[in-house]
């Protein structure tokens, strides 16, 4: 199952200040939906992190996001192994299909694919 990228999600009540802080390290804002901002390296756009105040449609802020080539196959594989699904497989209005799953360490992982 090919992984396209892994993005850490930082829960933040100070997103503008955090964006400025990480900007000093070379990350630039590439997306802002109000509740989530994604910062990336201009030289290597796959290097990213997200700042989240909340998750618009899910019950928790995930600890990280993993973009996969086939989110339906990933969902079936996680269900097949009995993993705890925290947020069901959902088509979101901003163009992703995703679900949340809890890893063995208790971390919530947002597994997604772009439509």
PDB file of C-alpha atoms in Angstrom:
ATOM      1  CA  UNK A   1       0.000   0.000   0.000  1.00  0.00           C
ATOM      2  CA  UNK A   2       1.934   3.081  -1.211  1.00  0.00           C
ATOM      3  CA  UNK A   3       2.164   6.051   1.159  1.00  0.00           C
ATOM      4  CA  UNK A   4       2.318   9.467  -0.499  1.00  0.00           C
ATOM      5  CA  UNK A   5       3.183  11.588   2.556  1.00  0.00           C
ATOM      6  CA  UNK A   6       3.066  11.751   6.349  1.00  0.00           C
ATOM      7  CA  UNK A   7       2.161  15.057   8.015  1.00  0.00           C
ATOM      8  CA  UNK A   8       2.349  15.744  11.759  1.00  0.00           C
ATOM      9  CA  UNK A   9      -0.686  17.615  13.118  1.00  0.00           C
ATOM     10  CA  UNK A  10      -0.065  20.045  15.962  1.00  0.00           C
ATOM     11  CA  UNK A  11      -3.086  21.048  18.028  1.00  0.00           C
ATOM     12  CA  UNK A  12      -2.739  24.808  18.411  1.00  0.00           C
ATOM     13  CA  UNK A  13      -4.664  27.576  20.092  1.00  0.00           C
ATOM     14  CA  UNK A  14      -2.118  30.024  18.633  1.00  0.00           C
ATOM     15  CA  UNK A  15      -2.077  29.127  14.932  1.00  0.00           C
ATOM     16  CA  UNK A  16      -0.929  32.530  13.601  1.00  0.00           C
ATOM     17  CA  UNK A  17       1.945  32.681  16.095  1.00  0.00           C
ATOM     18  CA  UNK A  18       2.839  29.053  15.387  1.00  0.00           C
ATOM     19  CA  UNK A  19       2.838  29.685  11.629  1.00  0.00           C
ATOM     20  CA  UNK A  20       5.192  32.617  12.170  1.00  0.00           C
ATOM     21  CA  UNK A  21       7.431  30.495  14.423  1.00  0.00           C
ATOM     22  CA  UNK A  22       7.729  27.668  11.870  1.00  0.00           C
ATOM     23  CA  UNK A  23       8.170  30.270   9.116  1.00  0.00           C
ATOM     24  CA  UNK A  24      11.503  31.187  10.708  1.00  0.00           C
ATOM     25  CA  UNK A  25      12.536  27.582  10.024  1.00  0.00           C
ATOM     26  CA  UNK A  26      11.582  27.891   6.352  1.00  0.00           C
ATOM     27  CA  UNK A  27       7.996  26.617   6.254  1.00  0.00           C
ATOM     28  CA  UNK A  28       5.417  28.638   4.327  1.00  0.00           C
ATOM     29  CA  UNK A  29       1.623  28.490   4.537  1.00  0.00           C
ATOM     30  CA  UNK A  30       0.206  26.468   1.635  1.00  0.00           C
ATOM     31  CA  UNK A  31      -3.362  25.950   2.911  1.00  0.00           C
ATOM     32  CA  UNK A  32      -5.646  27.682   5.402  1.00  0.00           C
ATOM     33  CA  UNK A  33      -9.206  26.483   6.045  1.00  0.00           C
ATOM     34  CA  UNK A  34      -9.500  28.492   9.265  1.00  0.00           C
ATOM     35  CA  UNK A  35      -9.453  25.437  11.543  1.00  0.00           C
ATOM     36  CA  UNK A  36      -6.388  23.877   9.862  1.00  0.00           C
ATOM     37  CA  UNK A  37      -3.302  25.501   8.355  1.00  0.00           C
ATOM     38  CA  UNK A  38      -0.707  23.513   6.476  1.00  0.00           C
ATOM     39  CA  UNK A  39       2.864  24.735   6.199  1.00  0.00           C
ATOM     40  CA  UNK A  40       5.403  23.363   3.726  1.00  0.00           C
ATOM     41  CA  UNK A  41       8.951  23.815   2.555  1.00  0.00           C
ATOM     42  CA  UNK A  42       9.203  25.787  -0.703  1.00  0.00           C
ATOM     43  CA  UNK A  43      12.211  23.671  -1.716  1.00  0.00           C
ATOM     44  CA  UNK A  44      10.557  20.343  -0.879  1.00  0.00           C
ATOM     45  CA  UNK A  45       6.725  20.677  -0.793  1.00  0.00           C
ATOM     46  CA  UNK A  46       6.306  17.139   0.587  1.00  0.00           C
ATOM     47  CA  UNK A  47       7.870  18.370   3.856  1.00  0.00           C
ATOM     48  CA  UNK A  48       4.816  19.613   5.745  1.00  0.00           C
ATOM     49  CA  UNK A  49       3.157  20.100   9.098  1.00  0.00           C
ATOM     50  CA  UNK A  50      -0.371  21.154   9.982  1.00  0.00           C
ATOM     51  CA  UNK A  51      -1.636  23.387  12.776  1.00  0.00           C
ATOM     52  CA  UNK A  52      -5.169  22.563  13.921  1.00  0.00           C
ATOM     53  CA  UNK A  53      -7.491  24.338  16.320  1.00  0.00           C
ATOM     54  CA  UNK A  54     -10.058  21.546  15.909  1.00  0.00           C
ATOM     55  CA  UNK A  55     -11.201  19.072  13.286  1.00  0.00           C
ATOM     56  CA  UNK A  56     -14.231  20.426  11.456  1.00  0.00           C
ATOM     57  CA  UNK A  57     -16.050  17.100  11.016  1.00  0.00           C
ATOM     58  CA  UNK A  58     -14.373  14.642  13.388  1.00  0.00           C
ATOM     59  CA  UNK A  59     -14.553  14.218  17.176  1.00  0.00           C
ATOM     60  CA  UNK A  60     -10.801  14.660  17.815  1.00  0.00           C
ATOM     61  CA  UNK A  61      -7.735  16.353  16.356  1.00  0.00           C
ATOM     62  CA  UNK A  62      -5.582  13.593  14.851  1.00  0.00           C
ATOM     63  CA  UNK A  63      -1.929  13.339  15.836  1.00  0.00           C
ATOM     64  CA  UNK A  64      -0.772  12.784  12.279  1.00  0.00           C
ATOM     65  CA  UNK A  65      -2.093  12.362   8.776  1.00  0.00           C
ATOM     66  CA  UNK A  66      -0.980   9.690   6.331  1.00  0.00           C
ATOM     67  CA  UNK A  67      -1.955  10.109   2.696  1.00  0.00           C
ATOM     68  CA  UNK A  68      -2.216   6.756   0.956  1.00  0.00           C
ATOM     69  CA  UNK A  69      -2.802   5.773  -2.631  1.00  0.00           C
ATOM     70  CA  UNK A  70      -5.923   3.703  -1.845  1.00  0.00           C
ATOM     71  CA  UNK A  71      -7.794   4.841   1.268  1.00  0.00           C
ATOM     72  CA  UNK A  72     -10.516   2.207   0.797  1.00  0.00           C
ATOM     73  CA  UNK A  73      -7.940  -0.586   0.874  1.00  0.00           C
ATOM     74  CA  UNK A  74      -6.316   0.966   3.969  1.00  0.00           C
ATOM     75  CA  UNK A  75      -9.710   1.143   5.685  1.00  0.00           C
ATOM     76  CA  UNK A  76     -10.461  -2.505   4.856  1.00  0.00           C
ATOM     77  CA  UNK A  77      -7.010  -3.560   6.118  1.00  0.00           C
ATOM     78  CA  UNK A  78      -7.426  -1.717   9.430  1.00  0.00           C
ATOM     79  CA  UNK A  79     -10.911  -3.099   9.972  1.00  0.00           C
ATOM     80  CA  UNK A  80      -9.606  -6.552   9.095  1.00  0.00           C
ATOM     81  CA  UNK A  81      -7.008  -6.370  11.837  1.00  0.00           C
ATOM     82  CA  UNK A  82      -9.580  -5.149  14.367  1.00  0.00           C
ATOM     83  CA  UNK A  83      -8.107  -1.667  14.802  1.00  0.00           C
ATOM     84  CA  UNK A  84     -10.216   0.942  16.580  1.00  0.00           C
ATOM     85  CA  UNK A  85     -11.841   3.211  14.003  1.00  0.00           C
ATOM     86  CA  UNK A  86     -12.186   6.627  15.676  1.00  0.00           C
ATOM     87  CA  UNK A  87     -13.895   8.384  12.735  1.00  0.00           C
ATOM     88  CA  UNK A  88     -15.610   6.435   9.936  1.00  0.00           C
ATOM     89  CA  UNK A  89     -14.632   6.468   6.274  1.00  0.00           C
ATOM     90  CA  UNK A  90     -15.996   9.792   5.037  1.00  0.00           C
ATOM     91  CA  UNK A  91     -15.952  11.874   1.859  1.00  0.00           C
ATOM     92  CA  UNK A  92     -15.170  15.424   2.959  1.00  0.00           C
ATOM     93  CA  UNK A  93     -16.298  18.551   1.122  1.00  0.00           C
ATOM     94  CA  UNK A  94     -12.691  19.758   0.719  1.00  0.00           C
ATOM     95  CA  UNK A  95     -11.823  16.869  -1.607  1.00  0.00           C
ATOM     96  CA  UNK A  96     -10.472  14.090   0.591  1.00  0.00           C
ATOM     97  CA  UNK A  97     -11.787  10.676   1.590  1.00  0.00           C
ATOM     98  CA  UNK A  98     -10.567   9.750   5.063  1.00  0.00           C
ATOM     99  CA  UNK A  99     -10.950   7.855   8.309  1.00  0.00           C
ATOM    100  CA  UNK A 100      -9.267   8.007  11.715  1.00  0.00           C
ATOM    101  CA  UNK A 101      -7.747   4.961  13.382  1.00  0.00           C
ATOM    102  CA  UNK A 102      -6.026   4.579  16.763  1.00  0.00           C
ATOM    103  CA  UNK A 103      -2.505   3.126  16.658  1.00  0.00           C
ATOM    104  CA  UNK A 104      -1.094   0.770  19.334  1.00  0.00           C
ATOM    105  CA  UNK A 105       0.335   3.791  21.223  1.00  0.00           C
ATOM    106  CA  UNK A 106      -3.068   5.465  21.471  1.00  0.00           C
ATOM    107  CA  UNK A 107      -2.265   8.032  18.755  1.00  0.00           C
ATOM    108  CA  UNK A 108      -5.059   8.968  16.368  1.00  0.00           C
ATOM    109  CA  UNK A 109      -4.056   8.691  12.714  1.00  0.00           C
ATOM    110  CA  UNK A 110      -5.967  10.443   9.934  1.00  0.00           C
ATOM    111  CA  UNK A 111      -5.665   8.146   6.891  1.00  0.00           C
ATOM    112  CA  UNK A 112      -6.656   9.944   3.721  1.00  0.00           C
ATOM    113  CA  UNK A 113      -6.657  10.017  -0.040  1.00  0.00           C
ATOM    114  CA  UNK A 114      -7.446  12.884  -2.390  1.00  0.00           C
ATOM    115  CA  UNK A 115     -10.369  12.500  -4.759  1.00  0.00           C
TER     116      UNK A 115
END
